[in-house]
Short mmCIF file of C-alpha atoms and ligand atoms in Angstrom, two decimals:
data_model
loop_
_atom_site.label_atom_id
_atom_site.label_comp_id
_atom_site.label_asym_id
_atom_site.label_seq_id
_atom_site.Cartn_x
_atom_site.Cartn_y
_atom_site.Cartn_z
CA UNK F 1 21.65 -0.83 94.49
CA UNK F 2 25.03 -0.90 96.63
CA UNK F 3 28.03 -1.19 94.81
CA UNK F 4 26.11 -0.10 91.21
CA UNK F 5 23.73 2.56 92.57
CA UNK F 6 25.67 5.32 93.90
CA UNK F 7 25.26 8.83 94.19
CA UNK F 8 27.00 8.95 90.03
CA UNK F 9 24.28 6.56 89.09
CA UNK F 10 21.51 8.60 91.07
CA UNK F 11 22.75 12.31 90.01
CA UNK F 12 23.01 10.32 85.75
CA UNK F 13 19.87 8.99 86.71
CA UNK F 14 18.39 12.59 87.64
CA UNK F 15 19.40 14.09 84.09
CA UNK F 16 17.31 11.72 82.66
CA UNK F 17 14.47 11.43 85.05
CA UNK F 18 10.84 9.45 84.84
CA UNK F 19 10.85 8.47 87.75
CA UNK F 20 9.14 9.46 90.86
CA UNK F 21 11.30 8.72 93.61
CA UNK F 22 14.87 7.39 94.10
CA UNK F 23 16.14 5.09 97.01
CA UNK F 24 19.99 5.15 97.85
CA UNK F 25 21.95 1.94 98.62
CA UNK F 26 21.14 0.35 101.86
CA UNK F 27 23.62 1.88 105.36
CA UNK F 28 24.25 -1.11 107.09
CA UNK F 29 23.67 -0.28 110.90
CA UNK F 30 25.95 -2.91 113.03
CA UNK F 31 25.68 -3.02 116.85
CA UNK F 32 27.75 -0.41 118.18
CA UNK F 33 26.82 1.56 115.36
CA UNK F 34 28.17 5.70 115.66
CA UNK F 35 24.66 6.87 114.38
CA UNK F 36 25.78 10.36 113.42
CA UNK F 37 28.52 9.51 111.41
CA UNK F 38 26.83 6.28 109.49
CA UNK F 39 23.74 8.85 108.89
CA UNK F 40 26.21 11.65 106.95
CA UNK F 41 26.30 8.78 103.97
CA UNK F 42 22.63 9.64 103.49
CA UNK F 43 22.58 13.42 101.53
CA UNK F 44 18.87 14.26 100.34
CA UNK F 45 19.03 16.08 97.27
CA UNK F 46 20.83 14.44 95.19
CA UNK F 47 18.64 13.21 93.00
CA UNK F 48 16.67 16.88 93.01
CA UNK F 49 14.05 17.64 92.21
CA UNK F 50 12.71 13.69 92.76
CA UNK F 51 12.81 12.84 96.07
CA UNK F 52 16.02 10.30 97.16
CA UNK F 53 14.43 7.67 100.32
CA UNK F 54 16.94 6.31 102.64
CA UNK F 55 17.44 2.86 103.44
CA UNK F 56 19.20 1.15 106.22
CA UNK F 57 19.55 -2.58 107.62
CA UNK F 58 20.36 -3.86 110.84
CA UNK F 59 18.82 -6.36 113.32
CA UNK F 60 18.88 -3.92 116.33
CA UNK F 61 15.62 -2.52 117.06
CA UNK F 62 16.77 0.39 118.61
CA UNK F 63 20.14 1.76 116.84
CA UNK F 64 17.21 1.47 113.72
CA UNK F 65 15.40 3.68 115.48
CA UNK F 66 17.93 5.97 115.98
CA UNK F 67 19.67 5.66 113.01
CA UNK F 68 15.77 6.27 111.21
CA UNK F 69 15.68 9.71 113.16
CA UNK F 70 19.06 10.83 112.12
CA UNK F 71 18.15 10.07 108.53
CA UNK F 72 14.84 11.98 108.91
CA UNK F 73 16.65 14.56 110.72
CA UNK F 74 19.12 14.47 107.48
CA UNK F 75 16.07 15.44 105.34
CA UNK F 76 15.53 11.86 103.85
CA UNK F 77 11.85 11.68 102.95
CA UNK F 78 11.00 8.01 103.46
CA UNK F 79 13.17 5.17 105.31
CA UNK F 80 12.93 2.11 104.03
CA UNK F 81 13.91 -1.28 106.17
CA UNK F 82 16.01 -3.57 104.09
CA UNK F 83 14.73 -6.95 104.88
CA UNK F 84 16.24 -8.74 101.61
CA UNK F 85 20.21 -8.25 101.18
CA UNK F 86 21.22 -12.12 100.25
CA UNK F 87 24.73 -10.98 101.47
CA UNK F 88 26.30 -13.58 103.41
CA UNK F 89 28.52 -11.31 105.52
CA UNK F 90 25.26 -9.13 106.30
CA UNK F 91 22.89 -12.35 107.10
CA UNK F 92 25.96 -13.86 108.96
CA UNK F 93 24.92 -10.74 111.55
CA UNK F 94 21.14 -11.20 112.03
CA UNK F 95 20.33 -8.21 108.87
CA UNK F 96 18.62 -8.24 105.11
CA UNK F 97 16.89 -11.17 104.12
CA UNK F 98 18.15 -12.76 108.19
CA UNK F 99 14.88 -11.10 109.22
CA UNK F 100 12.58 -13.30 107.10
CA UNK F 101 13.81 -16.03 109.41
CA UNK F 102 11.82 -13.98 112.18
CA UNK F 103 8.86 -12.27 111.78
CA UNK F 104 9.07 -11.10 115.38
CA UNK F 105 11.79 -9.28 114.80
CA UNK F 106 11.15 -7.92 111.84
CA UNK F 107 7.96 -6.32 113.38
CA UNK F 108 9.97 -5.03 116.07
CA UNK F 109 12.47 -3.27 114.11
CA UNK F 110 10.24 -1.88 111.88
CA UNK F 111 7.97 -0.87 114.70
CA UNK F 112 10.39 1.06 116.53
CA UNK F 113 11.63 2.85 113.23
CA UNK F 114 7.95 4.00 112.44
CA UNK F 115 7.25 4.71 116.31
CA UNK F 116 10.66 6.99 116.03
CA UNK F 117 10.47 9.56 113.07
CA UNK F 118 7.21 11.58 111.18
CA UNK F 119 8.19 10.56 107.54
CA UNK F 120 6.67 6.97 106.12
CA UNK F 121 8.57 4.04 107.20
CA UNK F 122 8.56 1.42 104.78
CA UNK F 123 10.19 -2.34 103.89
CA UNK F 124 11.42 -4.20 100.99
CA UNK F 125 11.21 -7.85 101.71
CA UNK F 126 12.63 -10.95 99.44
CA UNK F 127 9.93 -13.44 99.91
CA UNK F 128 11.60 -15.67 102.22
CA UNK F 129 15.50 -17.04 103.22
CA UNK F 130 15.71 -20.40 102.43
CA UNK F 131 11.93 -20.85 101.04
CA UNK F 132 8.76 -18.76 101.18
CA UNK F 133 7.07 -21.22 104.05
CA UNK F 134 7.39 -17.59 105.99
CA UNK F 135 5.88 -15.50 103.71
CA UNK F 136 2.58 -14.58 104.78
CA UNK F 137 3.77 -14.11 108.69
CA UNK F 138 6.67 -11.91 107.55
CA UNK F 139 4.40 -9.44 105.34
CA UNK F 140 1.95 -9.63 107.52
CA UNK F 141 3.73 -8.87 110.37
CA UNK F 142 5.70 -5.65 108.29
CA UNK F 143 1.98 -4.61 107.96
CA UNK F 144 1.16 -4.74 111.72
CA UNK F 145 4.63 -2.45 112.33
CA UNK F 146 2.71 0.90 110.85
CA UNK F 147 4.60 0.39 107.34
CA UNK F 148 3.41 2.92 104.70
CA UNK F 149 4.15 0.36 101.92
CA UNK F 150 5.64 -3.00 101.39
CA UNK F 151 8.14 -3.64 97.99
CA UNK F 152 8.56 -7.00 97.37
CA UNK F 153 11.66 -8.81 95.22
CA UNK F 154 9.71 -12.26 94.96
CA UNK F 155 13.06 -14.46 95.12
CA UNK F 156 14.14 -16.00 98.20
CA UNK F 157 17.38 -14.84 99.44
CA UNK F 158 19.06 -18.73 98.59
CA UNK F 159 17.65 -18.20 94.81
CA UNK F 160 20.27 -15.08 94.90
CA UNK F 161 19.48 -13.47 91.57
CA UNK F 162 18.92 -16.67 89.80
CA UNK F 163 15.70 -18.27 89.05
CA UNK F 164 12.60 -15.95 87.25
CA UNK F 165 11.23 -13.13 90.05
CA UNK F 166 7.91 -14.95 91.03
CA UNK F 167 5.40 -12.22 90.00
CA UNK F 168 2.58 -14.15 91.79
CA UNK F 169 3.73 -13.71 95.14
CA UNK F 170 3.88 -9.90 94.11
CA UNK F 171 -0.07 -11.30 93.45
CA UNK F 172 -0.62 -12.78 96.91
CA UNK F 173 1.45 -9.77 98.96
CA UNK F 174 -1.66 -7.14 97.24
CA UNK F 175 -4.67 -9.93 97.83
CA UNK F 176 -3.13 -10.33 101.43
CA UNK F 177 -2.17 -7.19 102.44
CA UNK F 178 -4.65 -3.73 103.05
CA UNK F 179 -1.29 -1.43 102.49
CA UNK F 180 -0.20 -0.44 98.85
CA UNK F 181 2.55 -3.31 97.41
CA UNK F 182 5.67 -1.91 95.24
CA UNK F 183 6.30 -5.07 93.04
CA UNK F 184 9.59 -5.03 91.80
CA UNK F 185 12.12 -7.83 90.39
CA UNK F 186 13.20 -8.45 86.79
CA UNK F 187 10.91 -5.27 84.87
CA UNK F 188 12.62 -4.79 82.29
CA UNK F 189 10.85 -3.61 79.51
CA UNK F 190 7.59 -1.64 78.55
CA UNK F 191 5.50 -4.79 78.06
CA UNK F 192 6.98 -6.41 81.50
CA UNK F 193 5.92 -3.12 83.57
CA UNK F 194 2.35 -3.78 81.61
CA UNK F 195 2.09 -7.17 82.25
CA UNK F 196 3.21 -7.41 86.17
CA UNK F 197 0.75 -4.89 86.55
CA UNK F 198 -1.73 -7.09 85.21
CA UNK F 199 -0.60 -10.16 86.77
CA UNK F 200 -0.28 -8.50 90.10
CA UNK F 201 -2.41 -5.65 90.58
CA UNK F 202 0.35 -4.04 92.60
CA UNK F 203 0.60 -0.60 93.28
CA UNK F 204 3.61 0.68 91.92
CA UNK F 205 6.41 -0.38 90.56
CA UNK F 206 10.37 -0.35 91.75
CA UNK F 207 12.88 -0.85 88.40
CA UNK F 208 16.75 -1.62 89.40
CA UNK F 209 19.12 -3.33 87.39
CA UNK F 210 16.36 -2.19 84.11
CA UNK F 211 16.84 0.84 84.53
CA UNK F 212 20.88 0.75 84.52
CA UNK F 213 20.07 -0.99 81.04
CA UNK F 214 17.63 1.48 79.98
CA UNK F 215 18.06 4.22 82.17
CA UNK F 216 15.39 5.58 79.90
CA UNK F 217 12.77 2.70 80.59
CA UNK F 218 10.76 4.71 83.02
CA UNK F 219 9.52 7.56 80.69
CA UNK F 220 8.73 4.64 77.88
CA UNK F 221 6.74 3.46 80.55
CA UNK F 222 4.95 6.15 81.52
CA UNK F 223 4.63 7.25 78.46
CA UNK F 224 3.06 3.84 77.28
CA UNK F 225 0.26 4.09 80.21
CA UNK F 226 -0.64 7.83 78.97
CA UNK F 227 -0.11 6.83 75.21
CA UNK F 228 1.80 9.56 74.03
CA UNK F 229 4.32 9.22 72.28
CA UNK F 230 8.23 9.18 73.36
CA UNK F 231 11.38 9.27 72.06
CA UNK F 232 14.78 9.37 73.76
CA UNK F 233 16.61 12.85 73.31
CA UNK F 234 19.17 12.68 70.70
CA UNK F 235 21.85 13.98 73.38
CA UNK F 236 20.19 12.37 76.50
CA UNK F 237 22.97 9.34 76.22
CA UNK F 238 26.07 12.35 76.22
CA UNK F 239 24.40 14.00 79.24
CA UNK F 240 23.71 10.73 80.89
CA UNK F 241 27.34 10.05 80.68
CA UNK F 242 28.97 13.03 81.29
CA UNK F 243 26.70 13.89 84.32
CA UNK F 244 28.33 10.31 85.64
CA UNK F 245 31.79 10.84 85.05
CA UNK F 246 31.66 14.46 86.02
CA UNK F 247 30.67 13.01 89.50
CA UNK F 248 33.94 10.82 90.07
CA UNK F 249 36.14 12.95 91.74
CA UNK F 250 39.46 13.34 91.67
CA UNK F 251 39.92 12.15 94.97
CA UNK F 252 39.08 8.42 93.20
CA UNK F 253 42.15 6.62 91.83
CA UNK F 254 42.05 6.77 88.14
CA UNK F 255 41.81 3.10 88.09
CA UNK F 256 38.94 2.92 89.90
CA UNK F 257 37.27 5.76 87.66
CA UNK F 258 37.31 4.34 84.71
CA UNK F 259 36.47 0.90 86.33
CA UNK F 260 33.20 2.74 87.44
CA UNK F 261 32.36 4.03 84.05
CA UNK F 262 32.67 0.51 82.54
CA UNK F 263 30.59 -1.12 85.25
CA UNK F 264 27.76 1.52 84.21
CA UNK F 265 28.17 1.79 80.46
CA UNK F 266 28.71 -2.43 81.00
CA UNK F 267 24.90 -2.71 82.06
CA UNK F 268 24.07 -0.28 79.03
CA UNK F 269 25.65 -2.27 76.61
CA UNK F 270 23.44 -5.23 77.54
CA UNK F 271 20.38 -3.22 76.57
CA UNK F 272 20.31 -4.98 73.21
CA UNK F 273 21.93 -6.99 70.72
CA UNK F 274 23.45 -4.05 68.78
CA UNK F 275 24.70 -2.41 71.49
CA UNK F 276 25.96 -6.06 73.23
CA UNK F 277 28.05 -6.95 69.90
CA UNK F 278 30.08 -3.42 70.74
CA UNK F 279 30.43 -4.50 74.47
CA UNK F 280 33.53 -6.77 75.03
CA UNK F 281 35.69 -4.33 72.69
CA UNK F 282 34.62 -1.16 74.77
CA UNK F 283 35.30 -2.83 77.66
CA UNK F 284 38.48 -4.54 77.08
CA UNK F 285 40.01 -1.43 75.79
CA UNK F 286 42.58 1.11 78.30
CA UNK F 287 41.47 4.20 78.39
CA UNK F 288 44.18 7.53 79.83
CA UNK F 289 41.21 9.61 81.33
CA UNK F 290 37.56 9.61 82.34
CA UNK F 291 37.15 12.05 79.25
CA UNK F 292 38.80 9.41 76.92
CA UNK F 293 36.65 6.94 77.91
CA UNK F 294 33.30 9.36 77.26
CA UNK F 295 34.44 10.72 73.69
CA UNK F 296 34.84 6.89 72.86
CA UNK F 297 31.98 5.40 73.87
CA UNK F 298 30.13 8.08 72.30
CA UNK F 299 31.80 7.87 68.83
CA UNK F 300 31.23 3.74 69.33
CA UNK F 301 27.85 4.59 69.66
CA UNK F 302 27.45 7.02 67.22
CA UNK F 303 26.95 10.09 69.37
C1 FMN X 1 24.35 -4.96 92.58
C2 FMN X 1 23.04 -4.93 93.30
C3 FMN X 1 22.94 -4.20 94.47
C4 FMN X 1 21.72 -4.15 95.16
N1 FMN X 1 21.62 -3.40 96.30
C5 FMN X 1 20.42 -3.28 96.92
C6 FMN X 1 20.26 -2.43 98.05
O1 FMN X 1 21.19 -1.75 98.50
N2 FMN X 1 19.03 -2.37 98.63
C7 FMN X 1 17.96 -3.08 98.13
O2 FMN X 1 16.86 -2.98 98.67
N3 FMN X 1 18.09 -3.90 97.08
C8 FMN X 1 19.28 -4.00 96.46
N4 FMN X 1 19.39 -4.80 95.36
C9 FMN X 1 18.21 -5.54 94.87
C10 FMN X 1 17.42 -4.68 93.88
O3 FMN X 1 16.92 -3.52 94.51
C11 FMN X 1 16.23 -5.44 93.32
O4 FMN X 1 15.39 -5.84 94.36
C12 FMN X 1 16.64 -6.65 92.50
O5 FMN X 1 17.76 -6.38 91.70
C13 FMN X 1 15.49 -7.12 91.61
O6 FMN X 1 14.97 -6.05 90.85
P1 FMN X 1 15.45 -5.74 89.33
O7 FMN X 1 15.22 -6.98 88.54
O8 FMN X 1 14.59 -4.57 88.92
O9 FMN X 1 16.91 -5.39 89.39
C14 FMN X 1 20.60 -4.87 94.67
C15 FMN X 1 20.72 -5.59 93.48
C16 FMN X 1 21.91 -5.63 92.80
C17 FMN X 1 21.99 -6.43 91.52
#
């Protein structure tokens, strides 16, 4: 998630784990593109030992191309085509959710991305710009490309974020499609992995803003499907948090540090109503160092 999900969130992420793969913030690929330098963004292994996919956006068939075999020359296990981003400066240039306008080019790009490395090529797709009357030609035509697998966040990209993720069209993407369907939007819970699942049939499942909630939500869920029993390691909050501010380097404004640790801890605090009641005083507060701001937030929450 760019902006949210950066290599802090990832390597936090990684001391927690549950999860079987990771997928880094899209690299925007804009004509003119210097391939080699855009691709040193992408560093596999960050997320070790779960595998960290790659995902770019552009609406050049073939910088993609080349930009997909520098990341799979960069070690990145899958590459993912971003066919979603509701970003106005990225749709303004033909990328994101601009390719559900055109199924034709959507197919080419990811065509020439699967034609041009070894590892699985894959898409995440909103399910339409303005409405879904594209749906079926867009997912269909991702299919055709050579696509390993197809995500879908079931909003179009003019509902933003707003309106509920429409699980059914996660329903219609597996009934249409022969390849496997990641359904993803607005899992936030146990019973919401359970019942889109149900609803859907899909394949897999891809948790974002959830997870930065509960970044323990995917071993509840796992361990929910395998009915064993889980509980959250009394320290796995401190090394959550410390892993995460450990990773903000010096070379970041102090500023900007602590801003990052309220933006995560922000999301946290919105993982209930206890936790939300502490939220606007954690957040309001100054805080002199990244340390400051870690021994607080652990003695607010009773660490
Ligand atoms: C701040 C933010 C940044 C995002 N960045 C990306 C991105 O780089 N690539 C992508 O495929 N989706 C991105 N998304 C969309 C999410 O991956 C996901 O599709 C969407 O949030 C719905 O799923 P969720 O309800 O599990 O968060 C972003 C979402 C947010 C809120």
């Amino acid at each position: 998630m760019e902006g949210v999900g950066d290599r802090s969130f990832r390597k936090a992420m990684a001391s927690i784990g549950g999860f079987d793969e990771a997928c880094a913030e899209f690299l925007r690929v804009p004509m003119h593109a210097h391939i080699p330098s855009l691709s040193e963004q992408y560093v596999a292994g960050e997320t070790d030992p779960i595998p960290l996919a790659a995902q770019v956006m552009g609406s050049d068939p073939e910088l993609m191309a080349e930009m997909a075999r520098a990341l799979a020359e960069k070690g990145a296990p899958r590459i993912d085509l971003n066919c979603g981003c509701p970003s106005n400066t990225v749709t303004g240039k033909g990328a994101g959710s601009s390719l559900l306008k055109d199924p034709n080019l959507l197919y080419e790009i990811a065509k020439a991305m699967v034609d041009a490395v070894d590892v699985p090529v894959t898409a995440k797709l909103r399910s339409g710009f303005t409405d879904t009357s594209l749906f079926k030609e867009n997912i269909l035509a991702a299919q055709e490309s050579g696509i390993a697998f197809l995500t879908l966040h079931p909003r179009t990209k003019e509902e933003g974020y707003g309106p509920p993720a429409r699980w059914d069209l996660i329903a219609k993407a597996k009934s249409l499609l022969k390849i496997p369907v990641v359904g993803n939007g607005d899992i936030a819970s146990v019973e919401g992995a359970h019942q889109v699942l149900k609803e859907t049939k899909c394949d897999a499942l891809m948790i974002g803003r959830g997870a930065l909630m509960n970044p323990w939500i995917f071993q509840e869920i796992k361990a929910s499907f395998s009915k064993e029993p889980f509980e959250r390691p009394k320290n796995g909050l401190e090394i959550y948090l410390r892993t995460f501010a450990a990773d903000l380097t010096e070379e970041m404004p102090i500023r900007n540090r602590i801003g990052k640790l309220k933006q995560l801890m922000g999301f946290y605090f919105k993982g209930s109503d206890v936790l939300l009641a502490k939220r606007s005083e954690m957040l309001k507060r100054d805080y002199a160092s990244t340390q400051e701001f870690v021994e607080q937030t652990l003695v607010a929450l009773n660490y």
